[in-house]
XYZ file of N, CA and C in Angstrom:
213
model
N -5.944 -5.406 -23.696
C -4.897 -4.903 -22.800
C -5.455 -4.717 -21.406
N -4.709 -5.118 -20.525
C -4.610 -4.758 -18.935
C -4.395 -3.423 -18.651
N -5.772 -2.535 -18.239
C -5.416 -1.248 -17.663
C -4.251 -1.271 -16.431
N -3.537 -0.352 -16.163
C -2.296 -0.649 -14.857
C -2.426 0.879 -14.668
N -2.521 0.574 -13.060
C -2.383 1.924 -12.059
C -1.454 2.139 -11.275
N -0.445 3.191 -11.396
C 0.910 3.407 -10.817
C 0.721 4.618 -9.978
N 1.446 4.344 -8.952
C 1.799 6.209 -8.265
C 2.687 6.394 -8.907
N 3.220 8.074 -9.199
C 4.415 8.294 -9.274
C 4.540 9.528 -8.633
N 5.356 10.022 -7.665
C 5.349 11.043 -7.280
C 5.960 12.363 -7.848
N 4.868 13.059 -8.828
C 5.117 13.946 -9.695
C 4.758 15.044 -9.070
N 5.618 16.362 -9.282
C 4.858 17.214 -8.490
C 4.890 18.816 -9.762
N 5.169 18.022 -10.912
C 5.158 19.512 -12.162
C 4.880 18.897 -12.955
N 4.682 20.047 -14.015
C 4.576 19.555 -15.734
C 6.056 18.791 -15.922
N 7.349 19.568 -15.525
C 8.212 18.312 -15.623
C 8.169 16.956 -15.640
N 8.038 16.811 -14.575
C 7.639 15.462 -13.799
C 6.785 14.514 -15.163
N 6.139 15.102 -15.434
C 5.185 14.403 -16.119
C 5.344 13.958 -17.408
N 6.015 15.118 -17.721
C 7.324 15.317 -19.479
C 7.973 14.002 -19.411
N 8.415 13.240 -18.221
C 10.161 13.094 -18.736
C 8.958 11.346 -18.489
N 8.074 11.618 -17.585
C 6.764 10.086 -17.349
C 6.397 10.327 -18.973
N 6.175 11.123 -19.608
C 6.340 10.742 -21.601
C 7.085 10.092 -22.170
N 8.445 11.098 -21.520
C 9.449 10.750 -22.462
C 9.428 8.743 -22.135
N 9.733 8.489 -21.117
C 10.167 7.278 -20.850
C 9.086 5.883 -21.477
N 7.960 6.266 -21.100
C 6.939 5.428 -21.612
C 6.844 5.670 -23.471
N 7.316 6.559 -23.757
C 7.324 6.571 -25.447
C 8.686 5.933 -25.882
N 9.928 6.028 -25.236
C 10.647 5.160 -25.672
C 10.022 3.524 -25.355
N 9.725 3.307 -24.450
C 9.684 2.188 -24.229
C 8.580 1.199 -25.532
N 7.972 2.209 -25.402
C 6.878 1.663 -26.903
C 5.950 0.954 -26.217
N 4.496 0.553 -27.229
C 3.626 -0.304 -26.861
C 2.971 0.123 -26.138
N 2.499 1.803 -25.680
C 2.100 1.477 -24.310
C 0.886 3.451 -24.938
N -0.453 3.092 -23.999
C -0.853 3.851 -24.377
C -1.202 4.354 -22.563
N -1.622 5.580 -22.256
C -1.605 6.080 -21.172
C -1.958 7.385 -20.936
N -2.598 7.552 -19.888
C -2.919 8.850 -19.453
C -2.364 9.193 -17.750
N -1.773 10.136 -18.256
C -1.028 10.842 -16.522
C -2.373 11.874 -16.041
N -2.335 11.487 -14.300
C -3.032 12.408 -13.729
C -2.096 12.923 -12.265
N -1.669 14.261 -12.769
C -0.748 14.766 -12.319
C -1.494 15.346 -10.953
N -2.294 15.864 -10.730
C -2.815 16.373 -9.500
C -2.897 15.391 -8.331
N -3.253 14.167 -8.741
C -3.247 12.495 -7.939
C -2.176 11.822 -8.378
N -0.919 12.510 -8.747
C 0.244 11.576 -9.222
C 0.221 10.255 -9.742
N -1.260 10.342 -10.345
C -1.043 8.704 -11.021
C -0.908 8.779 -12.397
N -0.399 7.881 -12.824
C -0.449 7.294 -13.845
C -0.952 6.324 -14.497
N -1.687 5.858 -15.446
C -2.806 4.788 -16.131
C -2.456 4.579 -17.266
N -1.852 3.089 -17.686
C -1.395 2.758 -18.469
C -1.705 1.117 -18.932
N -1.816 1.216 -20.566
C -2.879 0.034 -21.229
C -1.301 -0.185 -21.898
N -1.388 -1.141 -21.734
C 0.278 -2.313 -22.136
C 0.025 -3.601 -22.111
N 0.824 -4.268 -22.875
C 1.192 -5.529 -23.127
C 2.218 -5.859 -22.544
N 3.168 -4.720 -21.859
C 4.199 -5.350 -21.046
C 3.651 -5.512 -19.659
N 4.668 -6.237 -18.970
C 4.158 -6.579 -17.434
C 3.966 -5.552 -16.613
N 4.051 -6.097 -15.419
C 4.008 -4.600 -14.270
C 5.257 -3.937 -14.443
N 6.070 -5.805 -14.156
C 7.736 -4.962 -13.459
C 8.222 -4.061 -14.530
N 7.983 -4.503 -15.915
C 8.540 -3.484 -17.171
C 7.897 -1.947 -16.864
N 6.710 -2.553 -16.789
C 6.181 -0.572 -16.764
C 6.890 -0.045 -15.122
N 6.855 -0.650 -14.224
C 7.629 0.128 -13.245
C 9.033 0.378 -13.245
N 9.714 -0.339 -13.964
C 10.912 -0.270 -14.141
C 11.177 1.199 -14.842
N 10.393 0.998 -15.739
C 10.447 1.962 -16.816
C 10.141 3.049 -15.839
N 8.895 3.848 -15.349
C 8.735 4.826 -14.356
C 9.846 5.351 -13.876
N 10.620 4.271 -12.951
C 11.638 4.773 -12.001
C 12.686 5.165 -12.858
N 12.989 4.974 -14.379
C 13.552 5.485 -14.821
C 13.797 7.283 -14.669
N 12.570 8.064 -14.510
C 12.220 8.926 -14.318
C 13.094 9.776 -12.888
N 13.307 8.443 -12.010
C 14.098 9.052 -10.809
C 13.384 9.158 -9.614
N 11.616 9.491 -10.028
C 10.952 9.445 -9.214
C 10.260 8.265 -8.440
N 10.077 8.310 -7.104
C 9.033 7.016 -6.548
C 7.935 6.766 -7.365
N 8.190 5.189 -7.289
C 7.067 5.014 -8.170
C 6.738 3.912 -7.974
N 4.754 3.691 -7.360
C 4.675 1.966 -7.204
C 3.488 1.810 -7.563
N 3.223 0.549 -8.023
C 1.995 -0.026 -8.450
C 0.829 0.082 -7.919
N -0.254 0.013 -8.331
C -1.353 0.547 -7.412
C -2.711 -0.664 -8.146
N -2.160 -1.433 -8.838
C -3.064 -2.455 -9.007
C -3.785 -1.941 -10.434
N -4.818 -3.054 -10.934
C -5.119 -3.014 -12.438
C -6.667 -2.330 -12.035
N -7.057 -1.317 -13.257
C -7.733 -0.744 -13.534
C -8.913 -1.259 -14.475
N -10.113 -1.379 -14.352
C -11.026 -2.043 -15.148
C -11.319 -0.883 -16.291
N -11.348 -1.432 -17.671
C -11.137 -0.650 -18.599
C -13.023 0.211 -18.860
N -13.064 0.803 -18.641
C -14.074 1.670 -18.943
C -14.697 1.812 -20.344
């Protein structure tokens, strides 16, 4: 899997809840939110545009920030 690095502009534990909720419906997708740097890091098999799509579901801004080398 392709690590993927997103902004999202989260600014609570909310914020970050509903960046769960959406990426767990969507399935396939494993991830860690870093809420203090509003990013998000996410290992998927779907594309970018799916995982951003999915994000903005959330309501919040949200843009790509390029792929992450897996550690």
């Amino acid at each position: 899997f392709q690590k993927h690095e997103f902004f999202v502009d989260m600014t609570c534990e909310g914020c970050s809840s509903a960046v769960t909720r959406v990426l767990h419906k969507l399935g396939g997708v494993n991830f860690d939110i870093d809420l203090p740097n509003k990013k998000v890091y996410i290992d998927s098999e779907h594309n970018v545009d799916t995982l951003l799509e999915t994000l903005k579901k959330t309501g919040k801004n949200a843009s790509y920030l390029g792929e992450k080398s897996a550690q």
